[in-house]
Amino acid sequence: AVVSTQSTGVNKCEVMSAKYMEIYKIYQEGDPSHRLKLYKQYGRARIEDIVANIESYKWLEENSKECPECGAMIQLGPGCNKVQCSVCKGYMCWLCGKALPKSSPYSHFGNGGTCHGKLFEGTREEWHDEEEDEDDGFDVYFDEFEALHII
């Protein structure tokens, strides 16, 4: 359950600076004449880059979490709350953000683990389309983890 979003190559501090946020606000809230003024002052391509970068960072902040090992942004995909970073290959718990041991990442969700019984919490309903008639095999894994007292 992992989708890692690597660096965009743009400095986050620069993109989210007060100056760029002001330009973004004018662009979003202003009428066409305001946008035209921005294009003339900074160039259309630059304004479009600023808007796209700010929207990308906002999306990342709302939909991803930082890998505790390397800092790469990770998006939760279909599956469980144990996610693996595609950059450093480390494991983390999506729920609490803790790094998990590579030798036994599921122990975090087992008896005595910090997130005991929460391996699939919040994920099964979100990613499992109940209207699909085909068997995606998800229930088999769910039953196996349940038998191991991980969920």
Coordinates of C-alpha atoms in Angstrom, one line a residue:
A1 CA 0.0 0.0 0.0
V2 CA 2.3 2.7 -1.2
V3 CA 2.6 5.5 -3.7
S4 CA 5.7 7.6 -3.0
T5 CA 5.8 11.2 -4.4
Q6 CA 9.4 12.2 -4.7
S7 CA 10.7 15.8 -4.7
T8 CA 9.4 18.0 -7.5
G9 CA 12.8 19.7 -7.7
V10 CA 11.2 22.9 -6.5
N11 CA 12.1 24.4 -3.1
K12 CA 9.0 24.2 -0.8
C13 CA 10.0 27.2 1.1
E14 CA 10.2 29.2 -2.1
V15 CA 6.9 28.0 -3.4
M16 CA 5.1 28.6 -0.2
S17 CA 6.7 32.0 0.4
A18 CA 4.5 35.0 1.3
K19 CA 5.2 36.5 -2.1
Y20 CA 4.1 33.5 -4.1
M21 CA 1.1 32.9 -1.8
E22 CA 0.0 36.5 -2.5
I23 CA 0.4 36.0 -6.3
Y24 CA -1.6 32.7 -5.9
K25 CA -4.4 34.5 -4.0
I26 CA -4.7 37.3 -6.6
Y27 CA -4.7 34.7 -9.4
Q28 CA -7.4 32.5 -7.7
E29 CA -9.6 35.3 -6.4
G30 CA -9.1 38.1 -8.9
D31 CA -11.0 38.7 -12.1
P32 CA -9.5 38.2 -15.6
S33 CA -8.0 41.8 -15.4
H34 CA -6.0 40.8 -12.3
R35 CA -4.6 37.7 -14.0
L36 CA -3.7 39.8 -17.0
K37 CA -1.7 42.1 -14.8
L38 CA 0.1 39.2 -13.2
Y39 CA 0.9 37.7 -16.6
K40 CA 2.4 41.1 -17.8
Q41 CA 4.4 41.5 -14.6
Y42 CA 5.8 38.0 -14.2
G43 CA 5.1 36.2 -17.5
R44 CA 2.3 33.7 -18.1
A45 CA 4.5 30.6 -17.8
R46 CA 5.9 31.8 -14.5
I47 CA 2.5 32.4 -13.0
E48 CA 1.2 29.1 -14.2
D49 CA 4.2 27.4 -12.6
I50 CA 3.6 29.2 -9.3
V51 CA -0.1 28.2 -9.3
A52 CA 0.7 24.5 -10.3
N53 CA 3.4 24.2 -7.6
I54 CA 1.3 25.7 -4.8
E55 CA -1.6 23.4 -5.7
S56 CA 0.7 20.4 -5.8
Y57 CA 2.1 21.2 -2.4
K58 CA -1.4 21.7 -1.0
W59 CA -2.5 18.4 -2.4
L60 CA 0.5 16.7 -0.9
E61 CA -0.1 18.2 2.5
E62 CA -3.7 16.9 2.4
N63 CA -3.1 13.5 0.9
S64 CA 0.3 12.3 1.9
K65 CA 2.6 11.8 4.8
E66 CA 6.4 12.2 5.2
C67 CA 8.5 9.0 5.4
P68 CA 10.0 8.9 8.9
E69 CA 13.2 7.5 7.4
C70 CA 14.0 9.7 4.4
G71 CA 11.4 12.5 4.3
A72 CA 9.9 11.5 0.9
M73 CA 6.1 12.1 0.6
I74 CA 4.1 8.9 0.6
Q75 CA 0.5 8.5 -0.5
L76 CA -1.6 5.6 0.9
G77 CA -2.8 3.3 -1.8
P78 CA -5.2 0.4 -1.7
G79 CA -4.3 -2.2 1.0
C80 CA -3.4 -1.8 4.6
N81 CA -1.8 0.8 6.9
K82 CA 1.7 -0.7 6.7
V83 CA 3.2 1.3 3.9
Q84 CA 6.6 1.1 2.2
C85 CA 8.5 4.1 0.9
S86 CA 9.5 3.6 -2.7
V87 CA 12.6 5.8 -2.1
C88 CA 14.3 4.3 0.9
K89 CA 12.2 1.0 1.1
G90 CA 11.6 1.7 4.8
Y91 CA 8.2 0.8 6.4
M92 CA 5.9 3.1 8.3
C93 CA 2.5 3.0 9.9
W94 CA 0.1 5.2 8.1
L95 CA -2.0 5.8 11.2
C96 CA 0.7 7.0 13.6
G97 CA 3.6 7.8 11.3
K98 CA 6.1 5.6 13.2
A99 CA 8.9 3.9 11.3
L100 CA 8.4 0.1 11.5
P101 CA 11.2 -2.5 11.8
K102 CA 12.1 -4.0 8.4
S103 CA 12.3 -7.5 9.9
S104 CA 8.8 -7.5 11.3
P105 CA 6.7 -4.5 10.2
Y106 CA 3.4 -6.2 11.0
S107 CA 4.3 -6.7 14.7
H108 CA 3.2 -3.0 15.2
F109 CA -0.3 -4.1 14.4
G110 CA -0.3 -7.3 16.4
N111 CA -0.8 -8.1 20.1
G112 CA 1.0 -5.4 22.2
G113 CA 1.7 -3.2 19.2
T114 CA 0.9 0.5 19.3
C115 CA -1.7 0.2 16.6
H116 CA -3.0 -3.3 17.6
G117 CA -5.8 -4.4 15.5
K118 CA -5.7 -1.4 13.2
L119 CA -3.9 -2.9 10.1
F120 CA -6.9 -2.3 7.9
E121 CA -8.6 0.5 9.9
G122 CA -10.0 3.1 7.6
T123 CA -8.8 1.3 4.5
R124 CA -11.1 -1.6 3.7
E125 CA -14.3 0.4 3.1
E126 CA -12.4 3.2 1.4
W127 CA -10.6 1.1 -1.2
H128 CA -13.0 -1.9 -1.6
D129 CA -15.7 -1.2 -4.1
E130 CA -18.7 -3.1 -2.8
E131 CA -20.5 -2.7 -6.2
E132 CA -17.9 -4.9 -8.0
D133 CA -19.0 -8.5 -8.5
E134 CA -15.5 -9.8 -9.2
D135 CA -13.4 -11.3 -6.4
D136 CA -10.3 -9.2 -6.0
G137 CA -8.8 -11.5 -3.4
F138 CA -8.7 -8.9 -0.7
D139 CA -11.0 -10.9 1.6
V140 CA -8.5 -13.8 1.6
Y141 CA -5.7 -11.6 3.0
F142 CA -8.1 -10.0 5.5
D143 CA -9.1 -13.4 6.8
E144 CA -5.4 -14.5 7.1
F145 CA -4.5 -11.4 9.1
E146 CA -7.5 -11.8 11.2
A147 CA -6.5 -15.4 12.0
L148 CA -3.0 -14.1 13.0
H149 CA -4.7 -11.6 15.4
I150 CA -3.1 -8.7 13.5
I151 CA -6.5 -7.0 12.9

